[in-house]
Amino acid sequence: MLPRHFRALVLGSSGTIGSAIMRFLESHPHCEQVIGLNRRSVPAINYDAIDSIDSAYEALKTGPRFHLIMNTIGALHSDHFMPEKKLADLNASQLNQQFMTNAIGPALCIKLFSQLIDPAGGIYANLSAKVGSIEDNRLGGWYSYRASKAALNMLIKTASIELRRTKPNLIVAAIHPGTVKSRLSRPFRGDELGREPDVAAQEIFHTLEKLELKDSGCFKSYSGETIPW
Ligand SMILES: NC(=O)c1ccc[n+]([C@@H]2O[C@H](COP(=O)([O-])OP(=O)(O)OC[C@H]3O[C@@H](n4cnc5c(N)ncnc54)[C@H](OP(=O)(O)O)[C@@H]3O)[C@@H](O)[C@H]2O)c1
């Protein structure tokens, strides 16, 4: 789906996977331009200041169209919380924050930034997580992260159905990056179990470039296999 000379936009370019994707695209011979947005860029994307999504869209909407948009923003823990181990850990503040970062913010980004994809063809990929798969949930725990990624998956799938009608050359996909050594995974033996971010970026890109229009609305892992919802 990507033309020989493509333009890309990475949301969450300050993150471990986001910055690795930036490096990968900056050195890709066919990537004409890559723009990265994050909480400190100008314009910024900050889900804690939700209007920043509209402002960033306004700033980009008169520029040239993109062929690849990747949203890599997400959170599993913060200075204030760690993933819940048991029902007794559930609290409204963490659930709200996780839904905002992993589902609401990404959905509002799809609403606006999908308008910036070249009508001739393009890919909008949002990083999700296999632990958001309801069918694959065997271990339990991580309530708000799992539930917010499951909500994200539904939002992506639903958007893909509408966009298939209004933007027939657009692929919308939820991508599980696998375990990657990162700030997000570090407290959970990520450095021991995860892959290098630069390897993950390359694998994710190779899976994306193989997607076809019929794949729009898919939930795939970095290695290209379909993950059950
Ligand atoms: N690493 C893994 O093993 C793994 C596994 C499965 C899925 N994932 C998914 O992959 C994505 C990237 O993860 P990562 O490992 O690269 O994590 P990371 O290094 O912690 O990066 C997270 C990114 O999200 C941004 N972010 C977090 N909260 C935000 C908010 N409220 N508003 C705007 N930006 C916000 C961060 O911005 P700042 O730099 O400003 O903090 C950073 O750019 C996430 O969606 C995650 O769920 C990762």
XYZ file of C-alpha atoms and ligand atoms in Angstrom:
277
model
C 0.000 0.000 0.000
C 2.964 2.351 0.409
C 4.040 4.233 -2.712
C 7.701 4.309 -3.746
C 8.111 7.696 -2.080
C 6.031 7.829 1.056
C 5.442 10.319 3.852
C 4.937 9.222 7.442
C 3.621 10.606 10.712
C 4.511 9.017 14.058
C 2.444 9.888 17.135
C 4.380 9.226 20.353
C 7.774 9.835 18.751
C 9.373 10.261 22.200
C 8.534 6.695 23.275
C 10.866 3.726 23.053
C 9.088 2.086 20.111
C 8.014 5.445 18.638
C 11.579 6.757 18.549
C 12.854 3.467 17.082
C 10.222 3.755 14.323
C 11.343 7.342 13.724
C 14.980 6.175 13.335
C 13.902 3.356 11.027
C 11.854 5.668 8.795
C 14.484 8.423 8.786
C 16.955 5.962 7.302
C 14.461 4.252 4.958
C 15.437 5.020 1.326
C 11.806 5.417 0.193
C 10.591 7.530 3.107
C 10.501 11.082 1.805
C 9.622 12.673 5.116
C 8.697 11.558 8.616
C 7.150 13.876 11.185
C 7.105 12.880 14.847
C 4.709 14.311 17.415
C 4.825 13.817 21.171
C 4.080 15.680 24.402
C 7.013 18.047 23.873
C 6.901 18.566 20.086
C 5.416 21.584 18.328
C 2.584 20.935 17.766
C 2.235 18.567 20.727
C 0.019 15.526 21.295
C -0.836 15.182 24.961
C -3.844 13.092 25.953
C -3.865 14.834 29.335
C -4.696 18.016 27.382
C -7.090 16.370 24.951
C -7.627 19.508 22.811
C -3.970 19.148 21.748
C -5.178 16.498 19.257
C -7.381 19.086 17.495
C -4.587 21.677 17.552
C -2.070 19.220 16.077
C -4.567 18.261 13.369
C -5.201 21.944 12.569
C -1.441 22.502 12.261
C -0.980 19.597 9.828
C -4.177 19.672 7.798
C -3.016 22.137 5.155
C 0.273 20.275 4.558
C 0.909 17.373 2.196
C -0.906 14.060 2.812
C 0.673 11.070 4.568
C 0.865 7.447 3.399
C 1.660 5.951 6.790
C 0.463 7.098 10.214
C 1.542 5.162 13.276
C 0.215 5.889 16.730
C 2.614 4.415 19.286
C 1.260 6.237 22.363
C 0.260 4.040 25.272
C 0.806 3.453 28.979
C 0.811 0.505 31.359
C 1.979 2.218 34.530
C 2.691 5.725 35.784
C 4.275 7.515 38.739
C 0.933 6.979 40.486
C -0.036 3.416 39.619
C 1.104 -0.049 38.543
C -1.143 -2.556 36.727
C -3.761 -4.074 39.032
C -3.050 -7.614 40.232
C -6.495 -8.222 41.727
C -10.053 -6.876 41.777
C -9.378 -5.173 45.100
C -6.797 -2.937 43.322
C -9.394 -1.480 40.914
C -9.944 2.251 41.221
C -11.702 4.853 39.106
C -8.711 7.114 38.701
C -6.471 4.429 37.158
C -9.289 3.073 34.966
C -10.019 6.614 33.729
C -6.378 7.383 33.037
C -5.769 4.096 31.225
C -8.885 4.451 29.078
C -7.880 8.004 28.219
C -4.336 7.048 27.188
C -4.967 3.709 25.517
C -8.448 4.096 24.000
C -9.998 7.587 24.032
C -6.908 9.529 22.907
C -6.079 7.019 20.134
C -9.719 7.000 18.906
C -9.824 10.803 18.666
C -6.531 10.630 16.762
C -8.044 8.155 14.270
C -11.055 10.459 13.846
C -8.875 13.397 12.796
C -5.561 12.080 11.503
C -7.155 9.482 9.199
C -8.296 12.551 7.215
C -4.629 13.286 6.509
C -3.957 10.031 4.646
C -3.510 10.328 0.889
C -6.847 9.314 -0.703
C -4.837 7.255 -3.220
C -3.792 4.877 -0.444
C -2.236 4.562 2.958
C -2.004 2.795 6.298
C -3.124 3.959 9.731
C -1.587 1.645 12.347
C -2.159 1.892 16.076
C -0.034 -0.063 18.523
C -2.263 -2.241 20.670
C -1.270 -5.204 22.868
C -1.941 -8.931 22.825
C -3.012 -8.693 26.468
C -5.985 -6.692 25.121
C -7.228 -9.890 23.457
C -10.270 -11.142 25.376
C -9.945 -14.621 23.896
C -6.258 -14.877 24.776
C -6.694 -13.754 28.391
C -5.566 -16.705 30.447
C -3.659 -15.078 33.303
C -6.060 -12.310 34.395
C -4.797 -9.200 36.180
C -3.782 -5.911 34.516
C -7.483 -4.981 34.449
C -7.353 -1.413 33.189
C -4.571 -1.990 30.638
C -6.273 -5.092 29.221
C -9.701 -3.433 29.146
C -8.428 -0.194 27.599
C -6.582 -2.080 24.837
C -9.702 -4.230 24.222
C -11.688 -0.983 23.909
C -9.025 0.370 21.556
C -9.325 -2.759 19.415
C -13.100 -2.295 19.139
C -12.676 1.379 18.239
C -10.138 0.485 15.533
C -12.339 -2.288 14.122
C -15.424 -0.053 14.100
C -13.530 2.828 12.457
C -12.177 0.452 9.809
C -15.730 -0.542 8.810
C -16.827 3.072 8.339
C -13.588 4.112 6.665
C -13.796 1.211 4.201
C -16.837 3.040 2.782
C -15.558 6.613 2.957
C -11.846 5.966 2.315
C -11.657 2.726 0.324
C -7.866 2.907 -0.095
C -7.066 3.176 3.594
C -5.953 0.272 5.798
C -6.593 0.647 9.528
C -4.810 -1.873 11.744
C -4.173 -2.731 15.384
C -0.624 -4.005 15.821
C 0.856 -5.911 18.765
C 4.558 -4.988 18.867
C 5.538 -8.024 20.952
C 7.562 -7.617 24.108
C 10.074 -4.842 23.559
C 12.756 -3.535 25.921
C 11.204 -0.232 26.937
C 10.177 2.100 29.743
C 6.767 0.450 29.641
C 7.988 -3.148 29.952
C 11.002 -2.555 32.241
C 9.186 -3.224 35.558
C 7.996 -6.574 34.110
C 11.362 -8.064 33.117
C 11.078 -6.338 29.733
C 14.842 -5.882 29.451
C 15.278 -9.611 29.961
C 12.345 -10.876 27.864
C 11.984 -8.155 25.243
C 13.473 -7.491 21.816
C 15.574 -4.465 20.953
C 13.331 -1.520 19.920
C 15.173 -1.128 16.600
C 14.500 -4.785 15.760
C 10.840 -4.353 16.739
C 10.513 -1.210 14.579
C 11.853 -3.075 11.553
C 9.569 -6.073 12.142
C 6.486 -3.887 12.626
C 7.238 -1.963 9.424
C 7.737 -5.154 7.401
C 4.383 -6.455 8.615
C 2.703 -3.149 7.747
C 4.130 -2.990 4.244
C 2.705 -6.451 3.482
C -0.862 -5.468 4.463
C -3.495 -5.449 1.745
C -6.804 -3.575 1.604
C -8.673 -6.709 2.675
C -6.658 -6.625 5.937
C -8.204 -3.342 7.077
C -9.653 -3.802 10.555
C -7.135 -6.514 11.463
C -5.385 -7.193 14.769
C -1.921 -8.501 13.923
C 1.290 -9.140 15.740
C 4.642 -7.650 14.675
C 5.386 -10.954 12.932
C 2.250 -10.767 10.794
C 0.085 -13.369 12.492
C -3.548 -12.580 13.256
C -4.388 -12.262 16.962
C -7.860 -13.311 18.142
C -9.973 -10.421 19.441
N 7.035 -2.435 25.179
C 6.300 -3.521 25.097
O 6.740 -4.634 25.438
C 4.890 -3.436 24.568
C 4.127 -4.618 24.477
C 2.817 -4.542 23.996
C 2.301 -3.322 23.575
N 3.068 -2.188 23.683
C 2.460 -0.922 23.245
O 3.376 -0.229 22.412
C 3.187 1.187 22.561
C 4.530 1.864 22.824
O 5.076 1.371 24.027
P 6.605 1.637 24.473
O 7.101 0.330 24.976
O 7.329 2.369 23.409
O 6.343 2.585 25.741
P 7.103 3.898 26.236
O 8.558 3.833 25.943
O 6.673 4.079 27.637
O 6.460 5.050 25.312
C 5.123 5.457 25.501
C 4.821 6.655 24.628
O 3.482 7.079 24.933
C 3.528 8.466 25.301
N 2.466 8.782 26.249
C 2.144 8.134 27.384
N 1.100 8.739 27.990
C 0.758 9.790 27.183
C -0.227 10.805 27.239
N -1.094 10.887 28.265
N -0.284 11.709 26.233
C 0.575 11.637 25.194
N 1.566 10.730 25.102
C 1.638 9.815 26.082
C 4.906 8.673 25.913
O 5.211 10.053 25.949
P 6.386 10.644 26.916
O 7.693 10.280 26.245
O 6.097 12.090 26.956
O 6.215 9.952 28.258
C 5.745 7.876 24.899
O 5.893 8.611 23.703
C 2.140 1.359 23.673
O 0.886 1.584 23.073
C 2.154 0.025 24.384
O 0.913 -0.262 24.994
C 4.338 -2.217 24.164
